[in-house]
Amino acid sequence: IIDDSVDEHHHYRRALRDSGFVLVAELTAGAGLEKACQTVFDLVLLDYNLPDMNGLEFIDRLSQMADALPPVVMLTGEGSESVAVEALKRGASDYLVKDTDGAYLRRLPMIVERTLAAHAQQLETRRTQELHRAILGTVADGIIGIDHKGDVLFSNPAAERLLHCESQRLSGRAFRDFLIEGKGEPGDEEHPLFLGHGGEVSLHREIDFFRRESGLSFPAAYTASPLDFHGDGRFGWVLVFQDITERRKVEEELIQTARYDTLTGLPNRMMFNDFLSKALARSERAGRGMALLFLDLDGFKAVNDTLGHLAGDQLLQTVAQRLVKSVRAGDMVSRLGGDEFTIVAEDSQPE
């Protein structure tokens, strides 16, 4: 309590006697500032008219000196509502007008309770926001909020890093500026993210292409969950996405390893069998001939035994290159293993 009237101190104590608070009273703003900087108070009851400074100056000084401004209830005389409004602008939580019949004292417990409840809610909201920011900041996946119009509401650091775009430049932008569909064509109104919806379903895309701020694109997989950001029935999306460039590279390498010979780069036995079955079907359907040649290298074992496996590998690579140059485009040269090669030549007639 900061009020220059000892009688008022007694009035406040009687009004709040059942509140359970420990009340500390000071007669001047200076003494109140000193005490407020030494002790963490749940609430400050502040009279506007003080001998050394007014209540507005007290709030300004306390805001500068304290780490966090405690809830302040400004007490003003009748006809000073404009002062109360200015106090709210400067950080006061509420105000109470001192009327001559003392009715304000009966209202004081309710005002204190309401102010403390609102302050507690603000603290909880702030903690929740800080928690959300911390979570968003530590997640490796990009996270973006998109409203019902398709504009970006928020983003986490990972999204800004993946899109090469700072949060200030990302917020408010149309997300279609950053989206290219799977075939590399610019995203349009028909993309599922930009169709109106009632929040019934989520979206999962194994691959779309996102465009960075620089114009470069990258493959992305994402999940989009519907969310009514403003509680008005207009649903947007929370988009969680990953850059899958490395994953696609690994997948392509696995496909290459599974279907191609690692030494020569020719199709391997698996790809040969697949190609041969399809070539036979095409040949039979079209009534055309087809040639199938099996080749091996005479004396290859002697090369390995006398010159070493490195020389043998180089020989196989040279043979593979020469065979590929010797056939037509569309014919298949494959390596079955060891020194065995095959050639499948469609549309061939025996001579």
mmCIF file of C-alpha atoms in Angstrom, residues 41-159:
data_model
loop_
_atom_site.group_PDB
_atom_site.id
_atom_site.type_symbol
_atom_site.label_atom_id
_atom_site.label_comp_id
_atom_site.label_asym_id
_atom_site.label_seq_id
_atom_site.Cartn_x
_atom_site.Cartn_y
_atom_site.Cartn_z
ATOM 1 C CA PHE A 41 4.955 -8.081 -4.028
ATOM 2 C CA ASP A 42 1.837 -9.768 -5.346
ATOM 3 C CA LEU A 43 0.091 -6.414 -5.867
ATOM 4 C CA VAL A 44 0.567 -2.680 -5.292
ATOM 5 C CA LEU A 45 -2.260 -0.385 -4.159
ATOM 6 C CA LEU A 46 -1.098 3.032 -5.332
ATOM 7 C CA ASP A 47 -2.624 6.405 -4.517
ATOM 8 C CA TYR A 48 -2.255 8.912 -7.333
ATOM 9 C CA ASN A 49 -1.621 11.979 -5.158
ATOM 10 C CA LEU A 50 1.645 11.456 -3.288
ATOM 11 C CA PRO A 51 3.866 14.170 -1.796
ATOM 12 C CA ASP A 52 7.096 13.373 -3.703
ATOM 13 C CA MET A 53 5.713 12.238 -7.100
ATOM 14 C CA ASN A 54 2.383 11.268 -8.570
ATOM 15 C CA GLY A 55 1.246 7.731 -9.272
ATOM 16 C CA LEU A 56 2.009 7.894 -12.991
ATOM 17 C CA GLU A 57 5.618 8.872 -12.295
ATOM 18 C CA PHE A 58 5.819 6.054 -9.752
ATOM 19 C CA ILE A 59 4.724 3.489 -12.382
ATOM 20 C CA ASP A 60 7.284 4.813 -14.862
ATOM 21 C CA ARG A 61 10.087 4.684 -12.295
ATOM 22 C CA LEU A 62 9.114 1.222 -11.067
ATOM 23 C CA SER A 63 8.996 -0.095 -14.653
ATOM 24 C CA GLN A 64 12.573 1.087 -15.140
ATOM 25 C CA MET A 65 13.886 -0.223 -11.832
ATOM 26 C CA ALA A 66 12.133 -3.576 -11.424
ATOM 27 C CA ASP A 67 12.691 -6.692 -13.551
ATOM 28 C CA ALA A 68 8.932 -7.139 -13.909
ATOM 29 C CA LEU A 69 6.147 -4.727 -13.031
ATOM 30 C CA PRO A 70 3.808 -6.241 -10.408
ATOM 31 C CA PRO A 71 0.070 -5.684 -10.854
ATOM 32 C CA VAL A 72 -0.778 -2.119 -9.808
ATOM 33 C CA VAL A 73 -4.223 -0.834 -8.808
ATOM 34 C CA MET A 74 -4.323 2.970 -9.076
ATOM 35 C CA LEU A 75 -6.493 4.787 -6.491
ATOM 36 C CA THR A 76 -7.781 8.154 -7.673
ATOM 37 C CA GLY A 77 -10.246 10.751 -6.478
ATOM 38 C CA GLU A 78 -13.617 11.374 -8.095
ATOM 39 C CA GLY A 79 -13.361 13.219 -11.389
ATOM 40 C CA SER A 80 -9.903 11.775 -12.120
ATOM 41 C CA GLU A 81 -10.970 9.040 -14.535
ATOM 42 C CA SER A 82 -8.623 10.408 -17.218
ATOM 43 C CA VAL A 83 -5.719 9.832 -14.843
ATOM 44 C CA ALA A 84 -6.858 6.261 -14.352
ATOM 45 C CA VAL A 85 -6.977 5.686 -18.122
ATOM 46 C CA GLU A 86 -3.443 7.076 -18.483
ATOM 47 C CA ALA A 87 -2.304 4.777 -15.667
ATOM 48 C CA LEU A 88 -3.664 1.757 -17.553
ATOM 49 C CA LYS A 89 -1.737 2.855 -20.629
ATOM 50 C CA ARG A 90 1.479 2.990 -18.621
ATOM 51 C CA GLY A 91 1.087 -0.484 -17.181
ATOM 52 C CA ALA A 92 -1.380 -0.343 -14.279
ATOM 53 C CA SER A 93 -3.654 -3.379 -14.102
ATOM 54 C CA ASP A 94 -6.795 -1.644 -12.793
ATOM 55 C CA TYR A 95 -8.000 1.476 -11.021
ATOM 56 C CA LEU A 96 -10.462 2.364 -8.281
ATOM 57 C CA VAL A 97 -12.092 5.734 -7.782
ATOM 58 C CA LYS A 98 -12.279 6.865 -4.143
ATOM 59 C CA ASP A 99 -15.807 8.018 -3.541
ATOM 60 C CA THR A 100 -16.799 10.124 -0.522
ATOM 61 C CA ASP A 101 -19.126 7.556 1.030
ATOM 62 C CA GLY A 102 -16.443 4.845 1.159
ATOM 63 C CA ALA A 103 -18.172 2.438 -1.229
ATOM 64 C CA TYR A 104 -14.832 1.863 -2.967
ATOM 65 C CA LEU A 105 -13.591 0.063 0.137
ATOM 66 C CA ARG A 106 -16.390 -2.506 -0.216
ATOM 67 C CA ARG A 107 -15.356 -3.013 -3.841
ATOM 68 C CA LEU A 108 -11.642 -3.240 -3.031
ATOM 69 C CA PRO A 109 -11.515 -7.012 -2.236
ATOM 70 C CA MET A 110 -13.253 -7.807 -5.530
ATOM 71 C CA ILE A 111 -10.896 -5.521 -7.479
ATOM 72 C CA VAL A 112 -7.848 -7.107 -5.832
ATOM 73 C CA GLU A 113 -9.095 -10.627 -6.517
ATOM 74 C CA ARG A 114 -9.910 -9.812 -10.147
ATOM 75 C CA THR A 115 -6.550 -8.136 -10.699
ATOM 76 C CA LEU A 116 -4.601 -11.030 -9.237
ATOM 77 C CA ALA A 117 -6.580 -13.555 -11.300
ATOM 78 C CA ALA A 118 -5.955 -11.584 -14.503
ATOM 79 C CA HIS A 119 -2.256 -11.259 -13.672
ATOM 80 C CA ALA A 120 -1.988 -14.991 -13.016
ATOM 81 C CA GLN A 121 -3.655 -15.661 -16.365
ATOM 82 C CA GLN A 122 -1.207 -13.316 -18.094
ATOM 83 C CA LEU A 123 1.728 -15.084 -16.490
ATOM 84 C CA GLU A 124 0.359 -18.474 -17.542
ATOM 85 C CA THR A 125 -0.215 -17.235 -21.086
ATOM 86 C CA ARG A 126 3.310 -15.840 -21.201
ATOM 87 C CA ARG A 127 4.781 -19.114 -19.907
ATOM 88 C CA THR A 128 2.775 -21.054 -22.479
ATOM 89 C CA GLN A 129 3.948 -18.767 -25.283
ATOM 90 C CA GLU A 130 7.553 -19.093 -24.131
ATOM 91 C CA LEU A 131 7.166 -22.872 -24.014
ATOM 92 C CA HIS A 132 5.726 -22.900 -27.519
ATOM 93 C CA ARG A 133 8.546 -20.688 -28.772
ATOM 94 C CA ALA A 134 11.105 -22.958 -27.135
ATOM 95 C CA ILE A 135 9.528 -26.051 -28.684
ATOM 96 C CA LEU A 136 9.283 -24.463 -32.122
ATOM 97 C CA GLY A 137 12.852 -23.257 -31.814
ATOM 98 C CA THR A 138 14.301 -26.688 -31.022
ATOM 99 C CA VAL A 139 12.372 -28.744 -33.588
ATOM 100 C CA ALA A 140 14.516 -29.655 -36.611
ATOM 101 C CA ASP A 141 11.497 -29.812 -38.937
ATOM 102 C CA GLY A 142 10.129 -26.649 -40.494
ATOM 103 C CA ILE A 143 6.794 -25.553 -38.990
ATOM 104 C CA ILE A 144 4.550 -22.938 -40.598
ATOM 105 C CA GLY A 145 1.060 -21.725 -39.717
ATOM 106 C CA ILE A 146 -1.095 -20.904 -42.762
ATOM 107 C CA ASP A 147 -4.433 -19.121 -42.384
ATOM 108 C CA HIS A 148 -7.613 -19.829 -44.360
ATOM 109 C CA LYS A 149 -6.460 -17.437 -47.100
ATOM 110 C CA GLY A 150 -3.178 -19.285 -47.557
ATOM 111 C CA ASP A 151 -1.035 -16.597 -45.889
ATOM 112 C CA VAL A 152 1.762 -17.385 -43.439
ATOM 113 C CA LEU A 153 0.877 -16.597 -39.812
ATOM 114 C CA PHE A 154 4.007 -17.857 -38.077
ATOM 115 C CA SER A 155 7.115 -19.918 -38.662
ATOM 116 C CA ASN A 156 9.817 -21.550 -36.598
ATOM 117 C CA PRO A 157 13.581 -21.022 -37.082
ATOM 118 C CA ALA A 158 13.924 -24.320 -38.956
ATOM 119 C CA ALA A 159 11.331 -23.217 -41.546
#
